[in-house]
mmCIF file of C-alpha atoms and ligand atoms in Angstrom:
data_model
loop_
_atom_site.group_PDB
_atom_site.id
_atom_site.type_symbol
_atom_site.label_atom_id
_atom_site.label_comp_id
_atom_site.label_asym_id
_atom_site.label_seq_id
_atom_site.Cartn_x
_atom_site.Cartn_y
_atom_site.Cartn_z
ATOM 1 C CA MET E 29 -169.309 101.599 56.653
ATOM 2 C CA LYS E 30 -172.023 100.101 54.413
ATOM 3 C CA ARG E 31 -170.277 98.525 51.427
ATOM 4 C CA ILE E 32 -166.929 96.829 51.140
ATOM 5 C CA GLY E 33 -164.911 95.371 48.280
ATOM 6 C CA VAL E 34 -162.560 92.411 48.311
ATOM 7 C CA LEU E 35 -159.786 91.527 45.860
ATOM 8 C CA THR E 36 -156.839 89.159 45.485
ATOM 9 C CA SER E 37 -153.605 90.481 43.996
ATOM 10 C CA GLY E 38 -150.076 89.332 43.072
ATOM 11 C CA GLY E 39 -149.203 85.622 43.052
ATOM 12 C CA ASP E 40 -152.105 83.407 44.118
ATOM 13 C CA ALA E 41 -151.808 81.312 47.263
ATOM 14 C CA PRO E 42 -153.792 78.354 48.632
ATOM 15 C CA GLY E 43 -156.263 79.659 51.203
ATOM 16 C CA MET E 44 -157.194 82.803 49.265
ATOM 17 C CA ASN E 45 -160.599 81.294 48.457
ATOM 18 C CA ALA E 46 -161.213 80.310 52.064
ATOM 19 C CA CYS E 47 -160.371 83.888 52.986
ATOM 20 C CA ILE E 48 -162.720 85.425 50.390
ATOM 21 C CA ARG E 49 -165.448 83.185 51.780
ATOM 22 C CA ALA E 50 -164.742 84.354 55.323
ATOM 23 C CA VAL E 51 -164.744 88.040 54.361
ATOM 24 C CA VAL E 52 -167.965 87.754 52.349
ATOM 25 C CA ARG E 53 -169.986 85.722 54.845
ATOM 26 C CA TYR E 54 -168.783 87.560 57.939
ATOM 27 C CA ALA E 55 -169.401 90.973 56.368
ATOM 28 C CA LEU E 56 -172.895 89.965 55.204
ATOM 29 C CA ASN E 57 -173.617 88.737 58.705
ATOM 30 C CA LYS E 58 -172.651 92.187 60.009
ATOM 31 C CA GLY E 59 -175.092 93.848 57.613
ATOM 32 C CA LEU E 60 -172.567 95.053 55.012
ATOM 33 C CA ASP E 61 -172.899 94.734 51.228
ATOM 34 C CA VAL E 62 -169.916 92.999 49.643
ATOM 35 C CA TYR E 63 -168.448 93.439 46.171
ATOM 36 C CA GLY E 64 -165.880 91.133 44.581
ATOM 37 C CA ILE E 65 -163.285 92.841 42.376
ATOM 38 C CA GLU E 66 -161.807 90.688 39.602
ATOM 39 C CA ARG E 67 -158.075 90.392 38.891
ATOM 40 C CA GLY E 68 -156.837 92.602 41.678
ATOM 41 C CA TYR E 69 -156.098 96.228 40.863
ATOM 42 C CA VAL E 70 -156.770 95.542 37.147
ATOM 43 C CA GLY E 71 -160.440 95.012 37.977
ATOM 44 C CA LEU E 72 -160.554 98.080 40.167
ATOM 45 C CA ILE E 73 -159.255 100.249 37.307
ATOM 46 C CA ASN E 74 -161.455 98.599 34.658
ATOM 47 C CA ASN E 75 -164.602 98.435 36.773
ATOM 48 C CA HIS E 76 -164.883 94.644 36.933
ATOM 49 C CA ILE E 77 -166.843 94.657 40.151
ATOM 50 C CA ASN E 78 -169.711 92.308 41.102
ATOM 51 C CA GLN E 79 -171.940 92.109 44.135
ATOM 52 C CA MET E 80 -171.498 88.901 46.144
ATOM 53 C CA ASN E 81 -173.853 86.906 48.338
ATOM 54 C CA ARG E 82 -173.456 83.891 50.596
ATOM 55 C CA ARG E 83 -173.866 81.514 47.638
ATOM 56 C CA SER E 84 -171.158 83.288 45.616
ATOM 57 C CA VAL E 85 -168.642 81.642 47.915
ATOM 58 C CA SER E 86 -170.175 78.160 48.173
ATOM 59 C CA ASP E 87 -167.916 75.167 47.565
ATOM 60 C CA ILE E 88 -164.655 77.103 47.470
ATOM 61 C CA ILE E 89 -163.150 76.608 50.936
ATOM 62 C CA GLN E 90 -161.214 73.550 49.731
ATOM 63 C CA ARG E 91 -160.007 74.974 46.420
ATOM 64 C CA GLY E 92 -156.599 76.447 45.671
ATOM 65 C CA GLY E 93 -156.285 79.525 43.447
ATOM 66 C CA THR E 94 -158.734 82.400 43.707
ATOM 67 C CA ILE E 95 -162.271 82.642 42.305
ATOM 68 C CA LEU E 96 -161.761 86.418 42.025
ATOM 69 C CA LYS E 97 -158.689 85.771 39.869
ATOM 70 C CA THR E 98 -155.501 87.712 40.389
ATOM 71 C CA ALA E 99 -153.121 89.820 38.371
ATOM 72 C CA ARG E 100 -150.098 92.040 38.467
ATOM 73 C CA CYS E 101 -150.912 95.589 37.405
ATOM 74 C CA ASP E 102 -148.122 98.070 36.762
ATOM 75 C CA GLU E 103 -150.519 100.928 35.923
ATOM 76 C CA PHE E 104 -151.728 100.945 39.497
ATOM 77 C CA LYS E 105 -148.415 102.476 40.547
ATOM 78 C CA GLN E 106 -149.449 105.677 38.710
ATOM 79 C CA LEU E 107 -151.674 108.191 40.466
ATOM 80 C CA GLU E 108 -153.832 108.687 37.363
ATOM 81 C CA TYR E 109 -154.916 105.017 37.269
ATOM 82 C CA MET E 110 -155.243 104.845 41.021
ATOM 83 C CA SER E 111 -157.601 107.799 40.866
ATOM 84 C CA GLN E 112 -159.693 106.017 38.212
ATOM 85 C CA ALA E 113 -159.902 102.986 40.508
ATOM 86 C CA VAL E 114 -161.067 105.190 43.375
ATOM 87 C CA ASP E 115 -163.740 106.814 41.146
ATOM 88 C CA ASN E 116 -165.046 103.339 40.273
ATOM 89 C CA MET E 117 -165.230 102.375 43.926
ATOM 90 C CA GLU E 118 -167.061 105.585 44.731
ATOM 91 C CA ALA E 119 -169.555 104.998 41.928
ATOM 92 C CA TYR E 120 -170.479 101.706 43.618
ATOM 93 C CA GLY E 121 -170.544 103.338 47.032
ATOM 94 C CA ILE E 122 -167.750 101.054 48.228
ATOM 95 C CA ASP E 123 -166.145 102.681 51.235
ATOM 96 C CA GLY E 124 -163.863 99.901 52.493
ATOM 97 C CA LEU E 125 -161.516 97.502 50.726
ATOM 98 C CA VAL E 126 -159.919 94.189 51.700
ATOM 99 C CA VAL E 127 -156.741 93.400 49.746
ATOM 100 C CA ILE E 128 -155.462 89.820 49.934
ATOM 101 C CA GLY E 129 -151.899 89.638 48.598
ATOM 102 C CA GLY E 130 -148.197 90.073 49.274
ATOM 103 C CA ASP E 131 -145.984 93.087 49.958
ATOM 104 C CA GLY E 132 -146.445 94.556 46.467
ATOM 105 C CA SER E 133 -150.213 94.441 46.871
ATOM 106 C CA PHE E 134 -149.835 96.063 50.292
ATOM 107 C CA ARG E 135 -147.831 98.917 48.734
ATOM 108 C CA GLY E 136 -150.744 99.523 46.364
ATOM 109 C CA ALA E 137 -153.153 99.397 49.317
ATOM 110 C CA LYS E 138 -151.024 101.890 51.251
ATOM 111 C CA ASP E 139 -150.985 104.225 48.260
ATOM 112 C CA ILE E 140 -154.787 104.421 47.969
ATOM 113 C CA TYR E 141 -155.064 104.862 51.714
ATOM 114 C CA ASP E 142 -152.437 107.634 51.838
ATOM 115 C CA ASN E 143 -153.486 109.453 48.662
ATOM 116 C CA PHE E 144 -157.269 109.018 48.687
ATOM 117 C CA GLY E 145 -158.165 108.049 52.250
ATOM 118 C CA ILE E 146 -159.724 104.741 51.139
ATOM 119 C CA GLN E 147 -160.250 102.542 54.194
ATOM 120 C CA VAL E 148 -158.210 99.513 53.281
ATOM 121 C CA ILE E 149 -157.151 96.386 55.163
ATOM 122 C CA GLY E 150 -154.421 94.034 53.915
ATOM 123 C CA ILE E 151 -154.477 90.283 54.444
ATOM 124 C CA PRO E 152 -151.128 88.533 53.838
ATOM 125 C CA GLY E 153 -151.689 85.993 51.049
ATOM 126 C CA THR E 154 -148.465 84.653 49.573
ATOM 127 C CA ILE E 155 -146.704 81.301 49.623
ATOM 128 C CA ASP E 156 -143.353 83.030 50.252
ATOM 129 C CA ASN E 157 -143.833 83.921 53.955
ATOM 130 C CA ASP E 158 -141.755 87.011 53.281
ATOM 131 C CA LEU E 159 -143.632 89.602 55.349
ATOM 132 C CA ALA E 160 -141.785 90.629 58.505
ATOM 133 C CA TYR E 161 -144.717 91.687 60.692
ATOM 134 C CA THR E 162 -146.468 88.292 60.644
ATOM 135 C CA ASP E 163 -145.161 84.857 61.603
ATOM 136 C CA TYR E 164 -147.145 83.233 58.778
ATOM 137 C CA THR E 165 -148.770 84.259 55.521
ATOM 138 C CA LEU E 166 -151.756 82.520 53.975
ATOM 139 C CA GLY E 167 -150.643 79.677 51.673
ATOM 140 C CA PHE E 168 -147.227 79.096 53.176
ATOM 141 C CA ASP E 169 -148.227 76.019 55.193
ATOM 142 C CA THR E 170 -149.922 74.374 52.208
ATOM 143 C CA THR E 171 -146.919 75.011 49.979
ATOM 144 C CA VAL E 172 -144.523 73.597 52.546
ATOM 145 C CA ASN E 173 -146.649 70.443 52.658
ATOM 146 C CA THR E 174 -146.685 70.205 48.869
ATOM 147 C CA VAL E 175 -142.894 70.498 48.793
ATOM 148 C CA LEU E 176 -142.662 67.927 51.572
ATOM 149 C CA GLY E 177 -144.650 65.444 49.470
ATOM 150 C CA ALA E 178 -142.263 66.032 46.576
ATOM 151 C CA ILE E 179 -139.218 65.505 48.808
ATOM 152 C CA ASN E 180 -140.685 62.202 50.032
ATOM 153 C CA ASN E 181 -141.245 60.995 46.478
ATOM 154 C CA LEU E 182 -137.830 62.098 45.319
ATOM 155 C CA ARG E 183 -136.176 60.481 48.320
ATOM 156 C CA ASP E 184 -137.619 57.082 47.293
ATOM 157 C CA THR E 185 -136.108 57.123 43.847
ATOM 158 C CA MET E 186 -132.836 58.855 44.816
ATOM 159 C CA THR E 187 -132.178 56.266 47.518
ATOM 160 C CA SER E 188 -132.842 53.414 45.098
ATOM 161 C CA HIS E 189 -130.200 54.811 42.728
ATOM 162 C CA ASP E 190 -127.733 56.287 45.264
ATOM 163 C CA ARG E 191 -128.189 59.740 43.786
ATOM 164 C CA VAL E 192 -127.826 63.373 44.759
ATOM 165 C CA CYS E 193 -130.938 65.470 44.098
ATOM 166 C CA ILE E 194 -131.134 69.250 43.973
ATOM 167 C CA ILE E 195 -134.728 70.372 44.518
ATOM 168 C CA GLU E 196 -135.375 74.008 43.601
ATOM 169 C CA VAL E 197 -138.253 75.637 45.462
ATOM 170 C CA MET E 198 -139.974 79.039 45.244
ATOM 171 C CA GLY E 199 -139.878 81.896 47.736
ATOM 172 C CA ARG E 200 -138.306 84.809 45.864
ATOM 173 C CA LYS E 201 -135.748 86.382 48.261
ATOM 174 C CA CYS E 202 -137.093 84.396 51.218
ATOM 175 C CA GLY E 203 -135.757 80.980 52.281
ATOM 176 C CA ASP E 204 -138.668 79.952 54.517
ATOM 177 C CA ILE E 205 -140.225 77.425 52.101
ATOM 178 C CA ALA E 206 -136.814 75.778 51.701
ATOM 179 C CA LEU E 207 -136.082 75.834 55.426
ATOM 180 C CA TYR E 208 -139.390 74.430 56.651
ATOM 181 C CA ALA E 209 -139.863 71.819 53.924
ATOM 182 C CA GLY E 210 -136.180 70.880 54.020
ATOM 183 C CA LEU E 211 -136.235 70.442 57.775
ATOM 184 C CA GLY E 212 -139.467 68.447 57.671
ATOM 185 C CA GLY E 213 -138.204 66.316 54.791
ATOM 186 C CA GLY E 214 -134.843 65.559 56.393
ATOM 187 C CA ALA E 215 -132.848 67.243 53.626
ATOM 188 C CA GLU E 216 -129.090 66.775 53.850
ATOM 189 C CA LEU E 217 -128.570 70.414 52.900
ATOM 190 C CA ILE E 218 -130.785 73.496 52.723
ATOM 191 C CA LEU E 219 -129.590 76.510 50.749
ATOM 192 C CA VAL E 220 -131.308 79.852 51.335
ATOM 193 C CA PRO E 221 -130.648 83.442 50.210
ATOM 194 C CA GLU E 222 -130.360 84.662 53.811
ATOM 195 C CA VAL E 223 -127.174 82.632 54.357
ATOM 196 C CA PRO E 224 -124.129 83.356 52.146
ATOM 197 C CA PHE E 225 -123.602 80.631 49.570
ATOM 198 C CA ASP E 226 -120.469 78.562 50.161
ATOM 199 C CA LEU E 227 -119.717 76.192 47.285
ATOM 200 C CA ALA E 228 -116.811 74.529 49.087
ATOM 201 C CA ALA E 229 -119.095 73.672 52.009
ATOM 202 C CA VAL E 230 -121.691 72.126 49.658
ATOM 203 C CA VAL E 231 -119.016 69.990 47.979
ATOM 204 C CA LYS E 232 -117.640 68.961 51.369
ATOM 205 C CA SER E 233 -121.085 67.951 52.598
ATOM 206 C CA ILE E 234 -121.793 65.770 49.531
ATOM 207 C CA LYS E 235 -118.407 64.060 49.756
ATOM 208 C CA LEU E 236 -118.836 63.457 53.479
ATOM 209 C CA ASN E 237 -122.272 61.955 52.931
ATOM 210 C CA GLN E 238 -120.831 59.625 50.277
ATOM 211 C CA ARG E 239 -118.053 58.589 52.674
ATOM 212 C CA ILE E 240 -120.347 57.879 55.629
ATOM 213 C CA GLY E 241 -122.578 55.716 53.461
ATOM 214 C CA LYS E 242 -125.652 57.878 52.917
ATOM 215 C CA THR E 243 -127.670 56.357 50.099
ATOM 216 C CA SER E 244 -129.251 59.593 48.933
ATOM 217 C CA ASP E 245 -128.464 63.261 49.296
ATOM 218 C CA ILE E 246 -131.301 65.764 49.107
ATOM 219 C CA ILE E 247 -130.335 69.426 48.653
ATOM 220 C CA VAL E 248 -133.265 71.827 48.960
ATOM 221 C CA LEU E 249 -132.340 74.979 47.073
ATOM 222 C CA ALA E 250 -134.324 78.213 47.434
ATOM 223 C CA GLU E 251 -134.802 79.956 44.068
ATOM 224 C CA GLY E 252 -133.326 83.125 45.594
ATOM 225 C CA VAL E 253 -129.889 81.444 45.701
ATOM 226 C CA CYS E 254 -129.569 80.227 42.093
ATOM 227 C CA LYS E 255 -131.104 77.780 39.608
ATOM 228 C CA ALA E 256 -130.793 74.049 40.268
ATOM 229 C CA GLU E 257 -128.985 73.496 36.964
ATOM 230 C CA GLU E 258 -126.428 76.193 37.813
ATOM 231 C CA LEU E 259 -125.640 74.518 41.103
ATOM 232 C CA LYS E 260 -125.333 71.143 39.416
ATOM 233 C CA ALA E 261 -122.852 72.563 36.884
ATOM 234 C CA LYS E 262 -120.769 74.114 39.686
ATOM 235 C CA LEU E 263 -120.694 70.813 41.590
ATOM 236 C CA LYS E 264 -119.549 68.934 38.494
ATOM 237 C CA GLU E 265 -116.846 71.571 37.920
ATOM 238 C CA GLN E 266 -115.663 70.966 41.478
ATOM 239 C CA GLY E 267 -115.259 67.266 40.718
ATOM 240 C CA VAL E 268 -118.275 65.868 42.572
ATOM 241 C CA THR E 269 -118.688 62.325 41.282
ATOM 242 C CA GLY E 270 -121.827 60.232 40.965
ATOM 243 C CA SER E 271 -125.226 60.974 39.578
ATOM 244 C CA ILE E 272 -126.731 64.410 40.337
ATOM 245 C CA LYS E 273 -130.354 65.022 39.368
ATOM 246 C CA THR E 274 -132.263 68.298 39.492
ATOM 247 C CA THR E 275 -135.971 68.953 39.987
ATOM 248 C CA THR E 276 -137.511 72.408 39.816
ATOM 249 C CA LEU E 277 -140.890 72.138 41.505
ATOM 250 C CA GLY E 278 -142.265 75.322 39.907
ATOM 251 C CA TYR E 279 -145.949 76.219 39.908
ATOM 252 C CA ILE E 280 -147.080 72.933 41.425
ATOM 253 C CA GLN E 281 -146.140 74.677 44.687
ATOM 254 C CA ARG E 282 -148.785 77.363 44.225
ATOM 255 C CA GLY E 283 -151.834 75.176 43.624
ATOM 256 C CA GLY E 284 -153.771 72.558 45.528
ATOM 257 C CA ALA E 285 -156.256 72.304 48.371
ATOM 258 C CA PRO E 286 -155.289 74.523 51.302
ATOM 259 C CA SER E 287 -154.145 72.798 54.491
ATOM 260 C CA ASN E 288 -156.429 73.055 57.491
ATOM 261 C CA GLN E 289 -153.959 75.465 59.090
ATOM 262 C CA ASP E 290 -154.317 77.815 56.117
ATOM 263 C CA ARG E 291 -158.119 77.512 56.184
ATOM 264 C CA VAL E 292 -158.267 78.406 59.867
ATOM 265 C CA LEU E 293 -155.865 81.298 59.306
ATOM 266 C CA ALA E 294 -158.014 82.448 56.367
ATOM 267 C CA ALA E 295 -161.113 82.516 58.564
ATOM 268 C CA GLN E 296 -159.365 84.425 61.350
ATOM 269 C CA PHE E 297 -157.714 86.937 59.017
ATOM 270 C CA GLY E 298 -160.943 87.526 57.079
ATOM 271 C CA MET E 299 -163.045 88.146 60.179
ATOM 272 C CA ARG E 300 -160.459 90.499 61.742
ATOM 273 C CA ALA E 301 -160.265 92.493 58.504
ATOM 274 C CA VAL E 302 -164.027 93.068 58.471
ATOM 275 C CA ASP E 303 -164.037 93.946 62.189
ATOM 276 C CA LEU E 304 -161.335 96.574 61.586
ATOM 277 C CA LEU E 305 -163.277 98.131 58.721
ATOM 278 C CA MET E 306 -166.424 98.282 60.843
ATOM 279 C CA GLU E 307 -164.438 99.974 63.608
ATOM 280 C CA GLY E 308 -163.230 102.565 61.075
ATOM 281 C CA LYS E 309 -159.620 101.421 61.438
ATOM 282 C CA GLY E 310 -158.404 101.463 57.845
ATOM 283 C CA GLY E 311 -154.785 101.527 56.684
ATOM 284 C CA ARG E 312 -153.901 98.377 58.588
ATOM 285 C CA VAL E 313 -152.814 94.809 57.830
ATOM 286 C CA VAL E 314 -153.703 91.677 59.784
ATOM 287 C CA GLY E 315 -151.333 88.896 60.737
ATOM 288 C CA ILE E 316 -150.472 86.280 63.331
ATOM 289 C CA ARG E 317 -147.768 86.634 65.968
ATOM 290 C CA ASP E 318 -147.077 84.160 68.764
ATOM 291 C CA ASN E 319 -150.300 82.389 67.824
ATOM 292 C CA LYS E 320 -152.446 85.511 68.250
ATOM 293 C CA ILE E 321 -154.215 87.380 65.466
ATOM 294 C CA ILE E 322 -152.819 90.905 65.337
ATOM 295 C CA ASP E 323 -153.114 94.024 63.227
ATOM 296 C CA GLU E 324 -150.524 96.623 62.383
ATOM 297 C CA GLU E 325 -150.400 100.001 60.645
ATOM 298 C CA ILE E 326 -149.642 99.210 56.993
ATOM 299 C CA GLY E 327 -146.653 101.562 56.624
ATOM 300 C CA GLU E 328 -145.066 100.250 59.814
ATOM 301 C CA ALA E 329 -145.637 96.649 58.701
ATOM 302 C CA LEU E 330 -143.939 97.293 55.364
ATOM 303 C CA LYS E 331 -140.948 98.933 57.059
ATOM 304 C CA MET E 332 -140.210 95.986 59.338
ATOM 305 C CA LYS E 333 -137.152 93.893 58.535
ATOM 306 C CA ARG E 334 -137.612 90.158 58.251
ATOM 307 C CA GLU E 335 -135.623 88.012 60.604
ATOM 308 C CA PHE E 336 -134.562 84.658 59.244
ATOM 309 C CA HIS E 337 -134.614 81.738 61.715
ATOM 310 C CA THR E 338 -130.856 81.387 61.629
ATOM 311 C CA ASP E 339 -130.686 79.324 64.783
ATOM 312 C CA LEU E 340 -133.196 76.784 63.482
ATOM 313 C CA TYR E 341 -131.356 76.739 60.166
ATOM 314 C CA ASN E 342 -127.971 76.103 61.770
ATOM 315 C CA ARG E 343 -129.299 73.412 64.045
ATOM 316 C CA SER E 344 -131.141 71.626 61.231
ATOM 317 C CA ARG E 345 -127.678 70.673 59.898
ATOM 318 C CA ILE E 346 -127.007 68.576 62.988
ATOM 319 C CA LEU E 347 -130.105 66.457 62.343
ATOM 320 C CA SER E 348 -129.217 65.657 58.755
ATOM 321 C CA MET E 349 -125.782 64.162 59.322
HETATM 322 P P1 ADP B 24 -147.332 90.481 45.710
HETATM 323 O O1 ADP B 24 -148.496 91.266 46.206
HETATM 324 O O2 ADP B 24 -147.585 89.006 45.699
HETATM 325 O O3 ADP B 24 -146.035 90.890 46.384
HETATM 326 P P2 ADP B 24 -146.501 92.002 43.360
HETATM 327 O O4 ADP B 24 -145.241 92.483 43.981
HETATM 328 O O5 ADP B 24 -146.445 91.550 41.957
HETATM 329 O O6 ADP B 24 -147.168 90.805 44.156
HETATM 330 O O7 ADP B 24 -147.563 93.185 43.490
HETATM 331 C C1 ADP B 24 -148.905 92.992 43.091
HETATM 332 C C2 ADP B 24 -149.466 94.275 42.555
HETATM 333 O O8 ADP B 24 -149.477 95.287 43.566
HETATM 334 C C3 ADP B 24 -148.659 94.923 41.415
HETATM 335 O O9 ADP B 24 -148.902 94.342 40.173
HETATM 336 C C4 ADP B 24 -149.191 96.354 41.466
HETATM 337 O O10 ADP B 24 -150.486 96.423 40.892
HETATM 338 C C5 ADP B 24 -149.342 96.578 42.960
HETATM 339 N N1 ADP B 24 -148.143 97.255 43.464
HETATM 340 C C6 ADP B 24 -146.933 96.737 43.717
HETATM 341 N N2 ADP B 24 -146.075 97.674 44.148
HETATM 342 C C7 ADP B 24 -146.745 98.846 44.162
HETATM 343 C C8 ADP B 24 -146.430 100.191 44.497
HETATM 344 N N3 ADP B 24 -145.201 100.527 44.917
HETATM 345 N N4 ADP B 24 -147.399 101.117 44.389
HETATM 346 C C9 ADP B 24 -148.632 100.773 43.971
HETATM 347 N N5 ADP B 24 -149.003 99.526 43.630
HETATM 348 C C10 ADP B 24 -148.092 98.575 43.729
HETATM 349 O O1 F6P B 25 -144.505 85.425 45.197
HETATM 350 C C1 F6P B 25 -145.003 84.169 44.929
HETATM 351 C C2 F6P B 25 -144.239 83.507 43.856
HETATM 352 O O2 F6P B 25 -144.872 82.258 43.634
HETATM 353 C C3 F6P B 25 -142.740 83.351 44.064
HETATM 354 O O3 F6P B 25 -142.440 82.323 44.968
HETATM 355 C C4 F6P B 25 -142.287 83.115 42.642
HETATM 356 O O4 F6P B 25 -140.954 83.461 42.440
HETATM 357 C C5 F6P B 25 -143.165 84.059 41.881
HETATM 358 O O5 F6P B 25 -144.342 84.236 42.648
HETATM 359 C C6 F6P B 25 -143.550 83.592 40.513
HETATM 360 O O6 F6P B 25 -144.326 84.606 39.949
HETATM 361 P P1 F6P B 25 -145.056 84.564 38.542
HETATM 362 O O7 F6P B 25 -146.454 84.133 38.798
HETATM 363 O O8 F6P B 25 -145.018 85.989 38.092
HETATM 364 O O9 F6P B 25 -144.294 83.647 37.669
#
């Protein structure tokens, strides 16, 4: 292995820059040449590839987003475009690729490994924490802290006005952002896609909280359940009285300086990815399990079924009463 490429793909996540920095500097230290590919698979197809040096990644460890930019690229699902991407890599002499992204990006990585034998390593970069083989993905911790800050702010004003607040958070089909931020923020109720939605139970909880004298009621709602406004309308239909406000946090959750936990994870993931490429072990993804950095065959990792922390979820209810 002499030359490697690195790209970020899918939704950006805080810590991607810290990870690019780790890959570039560690690989250079090991005597490899490193190329940055712009806008994920779009750049690979369109030949937007630039050589990187240690200074290319100066002053980025603390920045959210990704200096390599990111994109979603439907063409990459077709063999014809994938083959063009591989030709471009070959023209540069790039024989290993680090893909930082979520499960969609990993499917693309698996495809070029399976079909063209490109040595590829996936690094989990997504705020959603929706990959089964790893306890944490890059960006998740930062996002949870961003949501936590929002819950704190909203709590202040909701308490002052004796209001109910529905806070809609991201996560696609995964409720981890809602669970962790809701638990940390002392939410009265956390609604996630992994647990069947029970409108009667939500109504009962709000009414109980009003009766026992709670001065605010924070409901953290994962986007995979429904929209905040839809839930509000249903609650009104069910005769819930009092003021109900909604806040959809949106893209604010994806930006911002990465937490130290995400920066450390970025460094560990980046270094393991380069080590694997140097050992000729392509077709793998890196992760963290039980506080240890691990790697897994990419196909196996994608097949694993995510387990939601149901016990933690159920017990969080006890603390919010
Ligand atoms: P994420 O990586 O955050 O899950 P997406 O699901 O949008 O984001 O996937 C990012 C990109 O990965 C897609 O735009 C596409 O280029 C590529 N991709 C996704 N699924 C596949 C697939 N089945 N085969 C090949 N490439 C894929
Ligand atoms: O997968 C990350 C994520 O931020 C999800 O939480 C969210 O639903 C989605 O991406 C938004 O994607 P887009 O950038 O396409 O609007």
